[in-house]
mmCIF file of C-alpha atoms and ligand atoms in Angstrom:
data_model
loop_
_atom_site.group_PDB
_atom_site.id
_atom_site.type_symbol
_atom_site.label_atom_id
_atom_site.label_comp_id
_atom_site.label_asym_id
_atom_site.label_seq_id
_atom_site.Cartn_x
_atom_site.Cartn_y
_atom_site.Cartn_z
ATOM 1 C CA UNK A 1 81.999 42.176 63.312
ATOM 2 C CA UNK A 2 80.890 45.590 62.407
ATOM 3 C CA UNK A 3 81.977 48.726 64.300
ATOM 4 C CA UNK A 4 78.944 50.667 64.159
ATOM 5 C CA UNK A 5 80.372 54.003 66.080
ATOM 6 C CA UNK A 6 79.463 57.320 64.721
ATOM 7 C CA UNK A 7 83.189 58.712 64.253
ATOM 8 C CA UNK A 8 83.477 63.014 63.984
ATOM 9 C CA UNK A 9 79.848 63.459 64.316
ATOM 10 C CA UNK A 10 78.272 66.277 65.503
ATOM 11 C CA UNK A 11 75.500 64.685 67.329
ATOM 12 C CA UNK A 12 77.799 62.899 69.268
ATOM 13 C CA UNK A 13 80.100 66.013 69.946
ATOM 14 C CA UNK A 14 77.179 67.693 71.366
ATOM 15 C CA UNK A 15 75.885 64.875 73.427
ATOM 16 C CA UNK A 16 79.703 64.487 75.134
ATOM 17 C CA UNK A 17 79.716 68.432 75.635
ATOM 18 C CA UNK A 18 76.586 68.557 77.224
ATOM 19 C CA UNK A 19 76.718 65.448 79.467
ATOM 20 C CA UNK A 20 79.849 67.465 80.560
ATOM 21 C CA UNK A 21 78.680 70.887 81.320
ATOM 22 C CA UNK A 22 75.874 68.643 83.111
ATOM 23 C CA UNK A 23 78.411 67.445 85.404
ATOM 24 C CA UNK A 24 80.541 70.610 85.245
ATOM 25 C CA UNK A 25 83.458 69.447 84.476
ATOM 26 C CA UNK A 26 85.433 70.623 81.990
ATOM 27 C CA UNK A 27 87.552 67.644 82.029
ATOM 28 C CA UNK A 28 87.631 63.882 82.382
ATOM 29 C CA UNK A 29 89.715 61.432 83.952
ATOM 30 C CA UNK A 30 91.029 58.346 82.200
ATOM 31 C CA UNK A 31 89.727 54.630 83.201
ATOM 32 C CA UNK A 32 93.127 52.581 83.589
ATOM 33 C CA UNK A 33 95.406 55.497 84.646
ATOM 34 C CA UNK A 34 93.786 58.156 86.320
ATOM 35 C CA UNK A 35 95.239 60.833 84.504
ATOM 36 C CA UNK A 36 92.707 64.431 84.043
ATOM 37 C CA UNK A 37 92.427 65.316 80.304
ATOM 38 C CA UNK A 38 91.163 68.372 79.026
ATOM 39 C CA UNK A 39 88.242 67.967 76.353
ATOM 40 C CA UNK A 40 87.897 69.985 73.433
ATOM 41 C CA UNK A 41 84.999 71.706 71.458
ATOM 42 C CA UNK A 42 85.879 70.047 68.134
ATOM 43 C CA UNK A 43 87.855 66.953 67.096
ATOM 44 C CA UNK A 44 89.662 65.389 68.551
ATOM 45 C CA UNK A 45 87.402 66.198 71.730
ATOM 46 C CA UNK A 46 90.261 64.257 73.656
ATOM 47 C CA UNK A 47 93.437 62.826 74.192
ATOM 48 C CA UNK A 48 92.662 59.112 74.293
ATOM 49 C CA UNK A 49 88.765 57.965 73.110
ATOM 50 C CA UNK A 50 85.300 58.273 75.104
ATOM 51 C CA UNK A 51 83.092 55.213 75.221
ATOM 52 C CA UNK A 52 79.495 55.161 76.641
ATOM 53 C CA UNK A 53 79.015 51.364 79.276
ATOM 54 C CA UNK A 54 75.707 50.637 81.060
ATOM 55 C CA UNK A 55 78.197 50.102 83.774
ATOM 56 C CA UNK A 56 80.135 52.874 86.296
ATOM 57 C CA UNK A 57 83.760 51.586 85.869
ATOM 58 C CA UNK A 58 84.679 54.288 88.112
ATOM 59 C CA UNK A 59 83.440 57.155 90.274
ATOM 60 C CA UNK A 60 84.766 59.711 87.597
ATOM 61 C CA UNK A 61 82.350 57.887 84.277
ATOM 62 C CA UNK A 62 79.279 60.720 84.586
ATOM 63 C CA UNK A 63 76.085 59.455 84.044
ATOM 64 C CA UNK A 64 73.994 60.864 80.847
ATOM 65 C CA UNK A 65 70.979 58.982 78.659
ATOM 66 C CA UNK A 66 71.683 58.410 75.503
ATOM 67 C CA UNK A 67 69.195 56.734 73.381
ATOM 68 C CA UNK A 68 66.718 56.887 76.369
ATOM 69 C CA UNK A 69 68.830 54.199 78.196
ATOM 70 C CA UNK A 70 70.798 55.266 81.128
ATOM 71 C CA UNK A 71 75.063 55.050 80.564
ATOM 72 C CA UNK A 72 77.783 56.359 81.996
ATOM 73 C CA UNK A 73 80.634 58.777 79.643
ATOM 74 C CA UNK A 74 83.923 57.250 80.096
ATOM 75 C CA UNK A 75 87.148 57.493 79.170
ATOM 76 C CA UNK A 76 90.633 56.327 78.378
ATOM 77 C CA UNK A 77 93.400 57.964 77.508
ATOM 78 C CA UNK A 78 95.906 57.649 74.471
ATOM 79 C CA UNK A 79 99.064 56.415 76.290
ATOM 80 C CA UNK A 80 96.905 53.860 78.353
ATOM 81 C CA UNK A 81 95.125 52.858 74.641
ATOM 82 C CA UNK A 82 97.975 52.273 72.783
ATOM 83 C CA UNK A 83 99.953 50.753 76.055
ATOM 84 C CA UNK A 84 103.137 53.003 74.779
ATOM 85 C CA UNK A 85 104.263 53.543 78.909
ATOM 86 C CA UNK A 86 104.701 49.505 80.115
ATOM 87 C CA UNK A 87 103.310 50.074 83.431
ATOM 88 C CA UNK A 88 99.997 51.044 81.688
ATOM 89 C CA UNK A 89 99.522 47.779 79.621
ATOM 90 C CA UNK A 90 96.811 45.448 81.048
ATOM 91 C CA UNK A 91 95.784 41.734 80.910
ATOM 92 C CA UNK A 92 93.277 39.297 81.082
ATOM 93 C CA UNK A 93 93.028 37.987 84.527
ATOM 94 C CA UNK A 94 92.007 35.018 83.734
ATOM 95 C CA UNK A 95 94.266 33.408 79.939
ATOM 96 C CA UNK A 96 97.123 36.695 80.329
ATOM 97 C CA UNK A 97 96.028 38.348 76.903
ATOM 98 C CA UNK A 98 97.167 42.023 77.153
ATOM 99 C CA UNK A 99 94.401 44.306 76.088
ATOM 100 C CA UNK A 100 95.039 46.600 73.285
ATOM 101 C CA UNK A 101 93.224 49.490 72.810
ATOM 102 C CA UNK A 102 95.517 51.191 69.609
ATOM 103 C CA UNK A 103 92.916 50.040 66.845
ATOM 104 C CA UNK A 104 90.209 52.361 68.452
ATOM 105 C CA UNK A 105 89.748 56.122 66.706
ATOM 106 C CA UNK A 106 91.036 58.482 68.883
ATOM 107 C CA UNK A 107 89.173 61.794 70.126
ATOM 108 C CA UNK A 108 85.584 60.190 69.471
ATOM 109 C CA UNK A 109 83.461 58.420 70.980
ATOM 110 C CA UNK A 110 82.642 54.718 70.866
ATOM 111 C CA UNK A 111 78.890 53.940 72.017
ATOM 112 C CA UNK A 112 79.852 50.361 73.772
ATOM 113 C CA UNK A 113 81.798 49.449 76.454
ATOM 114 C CA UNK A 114 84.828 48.895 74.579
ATOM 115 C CA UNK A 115 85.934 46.316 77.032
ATOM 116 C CA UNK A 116 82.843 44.248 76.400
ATOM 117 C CA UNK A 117 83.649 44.493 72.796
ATOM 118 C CA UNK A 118 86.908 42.878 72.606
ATOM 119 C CA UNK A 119 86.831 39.663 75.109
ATOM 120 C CA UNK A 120 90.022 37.317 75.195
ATOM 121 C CA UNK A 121 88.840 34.344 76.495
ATOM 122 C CA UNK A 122 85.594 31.756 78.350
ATOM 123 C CA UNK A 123 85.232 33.431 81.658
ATOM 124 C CA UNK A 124 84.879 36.897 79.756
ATOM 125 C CA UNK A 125 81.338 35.403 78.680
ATOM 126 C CA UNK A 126 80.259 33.551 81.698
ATOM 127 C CA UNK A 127 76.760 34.519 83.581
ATOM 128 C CA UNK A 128 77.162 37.298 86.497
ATOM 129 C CA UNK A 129 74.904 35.116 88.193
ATOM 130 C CA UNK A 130 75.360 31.238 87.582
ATOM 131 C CA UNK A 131 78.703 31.847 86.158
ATOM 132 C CA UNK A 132 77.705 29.386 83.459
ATOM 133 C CA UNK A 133 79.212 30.197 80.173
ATOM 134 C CA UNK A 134 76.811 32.073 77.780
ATOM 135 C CA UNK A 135 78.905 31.028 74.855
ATOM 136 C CA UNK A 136 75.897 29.859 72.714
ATOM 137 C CA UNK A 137 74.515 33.392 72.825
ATOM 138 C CA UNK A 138 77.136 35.255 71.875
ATOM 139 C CA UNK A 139 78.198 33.526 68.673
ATOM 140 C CA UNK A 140 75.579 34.818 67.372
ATOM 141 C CA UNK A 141 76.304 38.477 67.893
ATOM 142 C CA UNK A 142 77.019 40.186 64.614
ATOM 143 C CA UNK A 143 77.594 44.083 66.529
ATOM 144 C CA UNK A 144 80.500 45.262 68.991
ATOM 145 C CA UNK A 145 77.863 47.094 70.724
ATOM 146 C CA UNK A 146 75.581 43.559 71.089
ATOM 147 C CA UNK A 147 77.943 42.952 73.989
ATOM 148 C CA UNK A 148 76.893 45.912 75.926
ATOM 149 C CA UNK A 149 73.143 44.825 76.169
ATOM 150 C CA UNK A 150 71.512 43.385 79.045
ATOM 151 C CA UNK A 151 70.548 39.930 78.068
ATOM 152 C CA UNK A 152 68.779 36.923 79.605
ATOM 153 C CA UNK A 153 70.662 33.979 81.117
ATOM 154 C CA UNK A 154 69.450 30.839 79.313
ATOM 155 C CA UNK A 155 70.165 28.597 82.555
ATOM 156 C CA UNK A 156 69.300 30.848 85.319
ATOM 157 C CA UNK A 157 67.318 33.388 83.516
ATOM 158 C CA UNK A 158 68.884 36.794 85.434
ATOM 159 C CA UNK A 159 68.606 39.344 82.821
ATOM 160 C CA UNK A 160 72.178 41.895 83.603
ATOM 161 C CA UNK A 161 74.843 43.187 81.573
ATOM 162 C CA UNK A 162 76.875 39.504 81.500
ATOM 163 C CA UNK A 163 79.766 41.039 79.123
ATOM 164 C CA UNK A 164 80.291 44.179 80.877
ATOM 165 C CA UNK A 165 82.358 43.004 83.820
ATOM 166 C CA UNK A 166 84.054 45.894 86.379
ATOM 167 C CA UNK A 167 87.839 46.170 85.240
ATOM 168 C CA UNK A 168 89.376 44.899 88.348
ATOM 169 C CA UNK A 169 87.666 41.211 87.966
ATOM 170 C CA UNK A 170 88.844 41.240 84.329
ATOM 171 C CA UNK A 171 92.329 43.168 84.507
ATOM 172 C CA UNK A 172 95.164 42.884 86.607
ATOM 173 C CA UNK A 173 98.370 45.335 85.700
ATOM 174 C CA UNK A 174 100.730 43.704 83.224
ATOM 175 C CA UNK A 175 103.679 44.734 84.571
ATOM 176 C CA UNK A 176 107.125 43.786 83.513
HETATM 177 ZN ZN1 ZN B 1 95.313 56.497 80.913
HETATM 178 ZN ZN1 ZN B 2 91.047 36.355 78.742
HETATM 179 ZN ZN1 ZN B 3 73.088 32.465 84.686
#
Protein backbone atom coordinates (compact mmCIF):
# COMPACT_ATOMS: atom_id res chain seq x y z
CA UNK A 1 0.00 0.00 0.00
CA UNK A 2 1.14 3.48 -0.54
CA UNK A 3 1.47 6.04 2.28
CA UNK A 4 0.40 9.04 0.58
CA UNK A 5 0.99 11.64 3.69
CA UNK A 6 2.54 14.92 2.96
CA UNK A 7 5.58 14.62 5.55
CA UNK A 8 7.39 18.39 6.63
CA UNK A 9 5.13 20.31 4.47
CA UNK A 10 4.27 23.61 4.89
CA UNK A 11 0.74 23.45 3.84
CA UNK A 12 0.11 21.04 6.30
CA UNK A 13 2.05 22.99 9.11
CA UNK A 14 -0.17 25.83 8.49
CA UNK A 15 -3.39 23.97 8.31
CA UNK A 16 -2.47 22.20 12.00
CA UNK A 17 -1.50 25.82 13.33
CA UNK A 18 -4.49 27.34 12.29
CA UNK A 19 -7.09 24.65 13.14
CA UNK A 20 -5.33 25.29 16.54
CA UNK A 21 -5.43 28.94 17.10
CA UNK A 22 -9.17 28.20 15.84
CA UNK A 23 -9.71 26.26 18.85
CA UNK A 24 -7.26 28.25 20.99
CA UNK A 25 -5.34 25.94 22.19
CA UNK A 26 -1.96 26.00 22.14
CA UNK A 27 -1.71 22.43 22.89
CA UNK A 28 -3.19 19.00 22.25
CA UNK A 29 -3.90 16.06 24.15
CA UNK A 30 -2.88 12.57 23.10
CA UNK A 31 -5.63 9.81 21.97
CA UNK A 32 -4.56 6.59 24.06
CA UNK A 33 -2.98 8.39 27.07
CA UNK A 34 -4.28 11.61 27.76
CA UNK A 35 -1.19 13.30 28.18
CA UNK A 36 -1.16 17.57 27.01
CA UNK A 37 1.68 18.18 24.49
CA UNK A 38 2.88 21.36 23.50
CA UNK A 39 2.93 21.97 19.57
CA UNK A 40 5.52 23.70 17.84
CA UNK A 41 5.80 26.29 14.92
CA UNK A 42 8.18 24.15 12.85
CA UNK A 43 9.08 20.44 12.74
CA UNK A 44 8.58 18.40 14.59
CA UNK A 45 5.19 20.32 15.40
CA UNK A 46 4.86 17.55 18.20
CA UNK A 47 5.89 14.99 20.40
CA UNK A 48 4.10 11.94 19.02
CA UNK A 49 2.24 12.40 15.24
CA UNK A 50 -1.18 14.26 14.30
CA UNK A 51 -3.62 12.39 12.10
CA UNK A 52 -6.82 13.93 10.58
CA UNK A 53 -10.30 10.89 11.11
CA UNK A 54 -13.82 11.73 9.87
CA UNK A 55 -14.48 10.45 13.31
CA UNK A 56 -14.22 12.39 17.04
CA UNK A 57 -12.17 9.70 18.93
CA UNK A 58 -12.34 11.96 21.76
CA UNK A 59 -13.69 15.26 23.09
CA UNK A 60 -10.09 16.82 22.81
CA UNK A 61 -9.74 15.87 18.43
CA UNK A 62 -10.86 19.73 17.23
CA UNK A 63 -12.80 19.84 14.35
CA UNK A 64 -11.26 21.71 11.08
CA UNK A 65 -12.11 21.05 7.05
CA UNK A 66 -9.59 19.98 5.24
CA UNK A 67 -10.10 19.30 1.66
CA UNK A 68 -13.71 20.70 2.03
CA UNK A 69 -14.67 17.54 4.07
CA UNK A 70 -15.26 17.95 7.69
CA UNK A 71 -12.37 15.96 10.18
CA UNK A 72 -11.34 16.16 13.35
CA UNK A 73 -7.11 17.00 14.31
CA UNK A 74 -5.98 14.30 16.50
CA UNK A 75 -3.29 13.13 18.15
CA UNK A 76 -1.01 10.58 19.72
CA UNK A 77 1.83 10.86 21.43
CA UNK A 78 5.43 9.30 21.01
CA UNK A 79 5.59 7.04 24.12
CA UNK A 80 1.94 5.77 23.41
CA UNK A 81 3.23 5.28 19.40
CA UNK A 82 6.09 3.43 19.95
CA UNK A 83 4.39 1.51 23.17
CA UNK A 84 7.98 2.15 25.04
CA UNK A 85 5.84 2.52 28.77
CA UNK A 86 3.87 -1.23 28.90
CA UNK A 87 0.82 0.13 30.34
CA UNK A 88 0.42 2.22 27.11
CA UNK A 89 0.54 -0.72 24.57
CA UNK A 90 -2.90 -1.61 23.10
CA UNK A 91 -4.66 -4.58 21.38
CA UNK A 92 -7.11 -5.76 19.17
CA UNK A 93 -10.20 -6.56 21.03
CA UNK A 94 -11.24 -8.91 19.05
CA UNK A 95 -7.66 -11.61 17.62
CA UNK A 96 -5.13 -9.76 20.66
CA UNK A 97 -2.74 -8.09 17.98
CA UNK A 98 -1.01 -5.19 19.84
CA UNK A 99 -1.13 -2.08 17.78
CA UNK A 100 2.06 -0.48 16.87
CA UNK A 101 2.29 2.85 16.01
CA UNK A 102 6.56 3.19 15.83
CA UNK A 103 6.62 2.98 11.87
CA UNK A 104 4.61 6.33 11.67
CA UNK A 105 6.86 9.79 11.10
CA UNK A 106 6.85 11.59 14.05
CA UNK A 107 5.94 15.46 14.44
CA UNK A 108 3.72 15.42 11.12
CA UNK A 109 0.76 14.80 10.25
CA UNK A 110 -0.89 11.76 8.70
CA UNK A 111 -4.24 12.68 6.71
CA UNK A 112 -6.14 9.18 7.68
CA UNK A 113 -7.22 7.78 10.63
CA UNK A 114 -4.23 5.88 11.30
CA UNK A 115 -6.22 3.29 13.09
CA UNK A 116 -8.31 2.62 10.02
CA UNK A 117 -5.12 2.22 8.18
CA UNK A 118 -3.57 -0.60 9.89
CA UNK A 119 -6.52 -3.28 10.75
CA UNK A 120 -5.45 -6.71 12.43
CA UNK A 121 -8.10 -8.82 11.76
CA UNK A 122 -12.27 -9.70 10.16
CA UNK A 123 -14.32 -7.75 12.58
CA UNK A 124 -11.99 -4.62 11.90
CA UNK A 125 -13.83 -4.61 8.36
CA UNK A 126 -17.30 -5.61 9.22
CA UNK A 127 -20.44 -3.14 8.33
CA UNK A 128 -21.38 -0.54 11.29
CA UNK A 129 -24.70 -1.46 10.35
CA UNK A 130 -25.28 -5.22 9.29
CA UNK A 131 -22.04 -6.15 10.77
CA UNK A 132 -21.50 -8.20 7.63
CA UNK A 133 -17.94 -8.35 6.63
CA UNK A 134 -17.01 -5.87 3.81
CA UNK A 135 -13.98 -7.91 2.99
CA UNK A 136 -14.62 -7.92 -0.83
CA UNK A 137 -14.35 -4.14 -0.83
CA UNK A 138 -11.46 -3.60 0.79
CA UNK A 139 -9.08 -5.87 -1.10
CA UNK A 140 -9.27 -3.73 -3.47
CA UNK A 141 -7.99 -0.66 -1.71
CA UNK A 142 -4.60 0.33 -3.03
CA UNK A 143 -4.34 3.80 -0.36
CA UNK A 144 -3.99 3.89 3.61
CA UNK A 145 -6.21 6.77 3.43
CA UNK A 146 -9.03 4.52 1.23
CA UNK A 147 -9.93 3.25 4.69
CA UNK A 148 -10.97 6.53 6.02
CA UNK A 149 -13.76 7.09 3.33
CA UNK A 150 -17.31 6.69 3.82
CA UNK A 151 -18.34 3.86 1.64
CA UNK A 152 -21.53 1.98 0.72
CA UNK A 153 -22.48 -1.34 2.32
CA UNK A 154 -22.96 -3.85 -0.52
CA UNK A 155 -25.63 -5.91 1.63
CA UNK A 156 -27.40 -3.29 3.48
CA UNK A 157 -26.43 -0.32 1.51
CA UNK A 158 -25.74 2.30 4.74
CA UNK A 159 -23.15 4.51 3.40
CA UNK A 160 -20.72 5.44 7.02
CA UNK A 161 -17.22 5.35 7.79
CA UNK A 162 -17.18 1.17 8.22
CA UNK A 163 -13.21 1.19 8.97
CA UNK A 164 -13.11 3.97 11.30
CA UNK A 165 -14.40 2.30 14.45
CA UNK A 166 -14.28 4.45 18.07
CA UNK A 167 -11.08 3.06 19.97
CA UNK A 168 -12.85 1.53 22.83
CA UNK A 169 -14.83 -1.15 20.48
CA UNK A 170 -11.48 -1.91 18.82
CA UNK A 171 -8.87 -1.57 21.81
CA UNK A 172 -8.79 -2.81 25.13
CA UNK A 173 -5.38 -1.97 27.32
CA UNK A 174 -2.72 -4.62 26.85
CA UNK A 175 -1.58 -4.78 30.05
CA UNK A 176 0.94 -7.13 31.47
ZN1 LIG B 1 0.01 9.03 24.71
ZN1 LIG C 1 -7.74 -7.71 15.31
ZN1 LIG D 1 -24.13 -3.42 6.05
Amino acid sequence: MEDEGNHGNDDTRCFILSTLAAHNSPRVVCLLCSSTLPVYDRYPLVDGTFFLSPRQHSKHCFEAKYEGKTQYLSVVCMDCLEGTAPNRRIKCRFCATPWDGSSLVLGTMYSYDIFAAQACCTERYKCNNCQKSLASSFQKMPFYSDYSHDIMCSQCTVQDFHFVKSLAFCFARDIP
